[in-house]
Amino acid sequence: MAYITRESGSVLRDPGAIKNFLADHGVLWEYWAPEILPDRLRTGLDLNDSEKEELLRQFQNELDRLAHEFGYISHDIIILHADTTPNLDDLLTNFQKEHHHSEDEVRFIVDGEGIFTLTRNGERFAVTVMPGDLISVPRGTRHCFTLTNSRYVKAVRLFQTKEGWVAIYDASQQVS
Ligand SMILES: [Fe+2]
């Protein structure tokens, strides 16, 4: 489960405190139990299309609820791993640059870990996401992303437009 490192250095680990802190900053966070997945779907790095569909089916109710509530029209699965993602360092170089998007950046972490660093309400804080965490970084929020030392994350991405999400590095183009 996620934890939050605030600018002051204090760390929030209690699920209720995490939810309240993120809600106060306009960030949606939920926990979806990843242990309902068979090991192969949860930890496999080379899932074929039917396995990916099966993984998504396991969370169909949650995905449908969010799609209905926030207008997500598509989703996919991304797997980043030091051994199987040949251009991982290039990808991370881009993710680590501060940027925002014109749509929400929504991720459900199936396995592995990552760190979103967000600036909301004038405060910069880091959300380390773990298996089971669903986070929605609101559109227009300046943020960056990196992996932890495990250099591995498997996540479901939800999109609000057909084009998917595009990184905008120029802060002056901020939409909110
Ligand atoms: Fe992003």
XYZ file of C-alpha atoms and ligand atoms in Angstrom:
177
model
C 0.000 0.000 0.000
C 1.102 3.544 -0.771
C 2.911 5.921 1.522
C 3.345 9.676 1.211
C 6.488 11.670 1.930
C 5.646 15.317 2.582
C 7.886 18.327 2.013
C 8.507 18.510 5.765
C 9.905 14.977 5.648
C 6.983 13.486 7.553
C 5.639 10.228 6.159
C 1.978 9.175 6.024
C 1.404 5.416 6.089
C -2.064 5.059 7.580
C -4.609 4.312 4.805
C -7.137 6.756 6.237
C -4.525 9.515 6.536
C -3.333 8.844 2.983
C -6.855 8.974 1.597
C -7.705 12.177 3.473
C -4.433 13.918 2.569
C -4.796 13.077 -1.118
C -8.508 13.978 -1.151
C -7.618 17.362 0.416
C -5.196 17.845 -2.497
C -7.795 16.778 -5.082
C -6.127 13.440 -5.794
C -8.218 10.269 -6.001
C -6.715 7.216 -4.317
C -8.257 3.800 -3.826
C -7.005 0.335 -2.898
C -7.998 -2.623 -5.089
C -6.865 -6.009 -3.764
C -4.227 -7.399 -6.179
C -4.167 -10.736 -4.381
C -7.352 -11.779 -6.186
C -5.134 -12.357 -9.239
C -3.472 -15.692 -10.003
C 0.327 -15.413 -9.574
C 0.939 -15.688 -13.318
C -1.207 -12.640 -14.086
C 0.065 -10.676 -11.111
C 3.810 -11.215 -11.510
C 4.326 -12.350 -15.131
C 6.386 -9.932 -17.228
C 5.405 -11.317 -20.642
C 1.604 -11.514 -20.544
C -0.037 -12.281 -23.872
C -3.147 -10.448 -25.021
C -5.603 -12.957 -23.580
C -3.812 -12.900 -20.231
C -3.960 -9.108 -20.206
C -7.687 -9.274 -20.953
C -8.143 -11.756 -18.123
C -6.258 -9.465 -15.732
C -8.478 -6.528 -16.713
C -11.601 -8.698 -16.374
C -10.704 -9.380 -12.746
C -11.125 -5.653 -12.034
C -13.989 -5.044 -14.464
C -16.394 -3.724 -11.840
C -13.887 -1.179 -10.547
C -12.863 -0.146 -14.062
C -16.509 0.252 -15.119
C -17.262 2.340 -12.033
C -14.378 4.727 -12.716
C -15.207 4.881 -16.427
C -18.781 5.829 -15.561
C -17.737 8.382 -12.941
C -14.839 10.059 -14.763
C -15.389 9.305 -18.441
C -12.495 6.944 -19.112
C -12.957 5.363 -22.508
C -10.035 2.979 -22.702
C -7.395 1.238 -20.664
C -4.306 -0.866 -21.193
C -1.510 -2.533 -19.246
C 2.050 -1.255 -19.108
C 4.961 -3.312 -17.805
C 8.296 -1.624 -17.153
C 11.138 -3.858 -16.013
C 14.908 -3.499 -16.106
C 15.273 -6.912 -17.812
C 12.458 -6.676 -20.372
C 12.121 -2.981 -21.278
C 15.073 -2.227 -23.552
C 14.651 1.558 -23.520
C 13.788 1.791 -19.819
C 16.388 4.456 -19.013
C 15.191 6.664 -21.901
C 11.585 6.305 -20.763
C 12.505 7.133 -17.194
C 14.486 10.183 -18.297
C 11.270 11.567 -19.801
C 9.018 10.488 -16.928
C 11.393 12.090 -14.425
C 11.081 15.541 -16.033
C 8.402 17.697 -14.445
C 5.325 17.792 -16.701
C 1.537 17.768 -16.763
C -1.219 16.400 -18.988
C -4.483 17.706 -20.376
C -6.228 14.635 -18.943
C -5.977 12.779 -15.645
C -3.086 10.332 -15.291
C -4.709 7.266 -13.791
C -2.747 4.210 -12.770
C -3.652 1.022 -10.949
C -0.496 -0.673 -9.707
C -0.769 -4.433 -10.184
C 2.807 -5.285 -9.181
C 6.112 -3.513 -8.593
C 6.390 0.066 -7.367
C 6.722 3.635 -8.533
C 6.989 7.161 -7.152
C 4.781 10.035 -8.277
C 6.010 13.431 -7.096
C 3.177 15.960 -7.301
C 2.763 19.657 -6.690
C -0.756 20.455 -5.476
C -1.992 23.440 -3.465
C 1.555 24.761 -3.343
C 2.930 21.646 -1.679
C 5.284 19.161 -3.310
C 4.954 15.612 -2.025
C 5.891 12.106 -3.141
C 3.434 9.228 -3.351
C 5.173 5.875 -3.454
C 2.659 3.539 -5.053
C 2.607 -0.218 -4.423
C 0.484 -3.170 -5.572
C -3.205 -2.385 -5.102
C -2.921 1.408 -5.331
C -5.161 3.271 -7.753
C -4.113 6.890 -8.138
C -5.473 9.627 -10.361
C -3.180 12.606 -10.880
C -5.585 15.398 -11.884
C -5.181 17.053 -15.267
C -2.922 20.093 -15.153
C -1.041 18.884 -12.056
C 2.717 19.298 -12.386
C 4.336 15.972 -11.548
C 7.067 13.515 -12.370
C 7.374 9.754 -12.046
C 10.157 7.324 -11.416
C 10.661 3.737 -10.399
C 12.086 2.584 -7.083
C 15.292 0.567 -6.854
C 13.318 -2.505 -7.936
C 13.052 -0.871 -11.401
C 9.772 -2.667 -12.012
C 6.140 -1.710 -12.278
C 3.090 -3.330 -13.844
C 0.141 -0.971 -14.075
C -3.253 -0.547 -15.689
C -3.557 2.867 -17.383
C -6.939 4.522 -17.883
C -7.458 7.132 -20.594
C -10.086 9.819 -21.161
C -9.300 10.436 -24.825
C -8.486 8.225 -27.775
C -5.105 9.870 -28.159
C -4.094 8.750 -24.689
C -2.089 11.060 -22.575
C 0.687 13.340 -23.794
C 3.298 14.913 -21.551
C 3.500 18.731 -21.565
C 6.844 19.832 -20.173
C 6.270 23.584 -20.440
C 4.742 24.819 -17.168
C 3.422 27.950 -18.880
C 0.950 25.753 -20.771
C -0.657 24.617 -17.546
C -4.406 24.198 -17.898
C -5.437 24.531 -14.271
Fe 2.715 12.084 -16.370
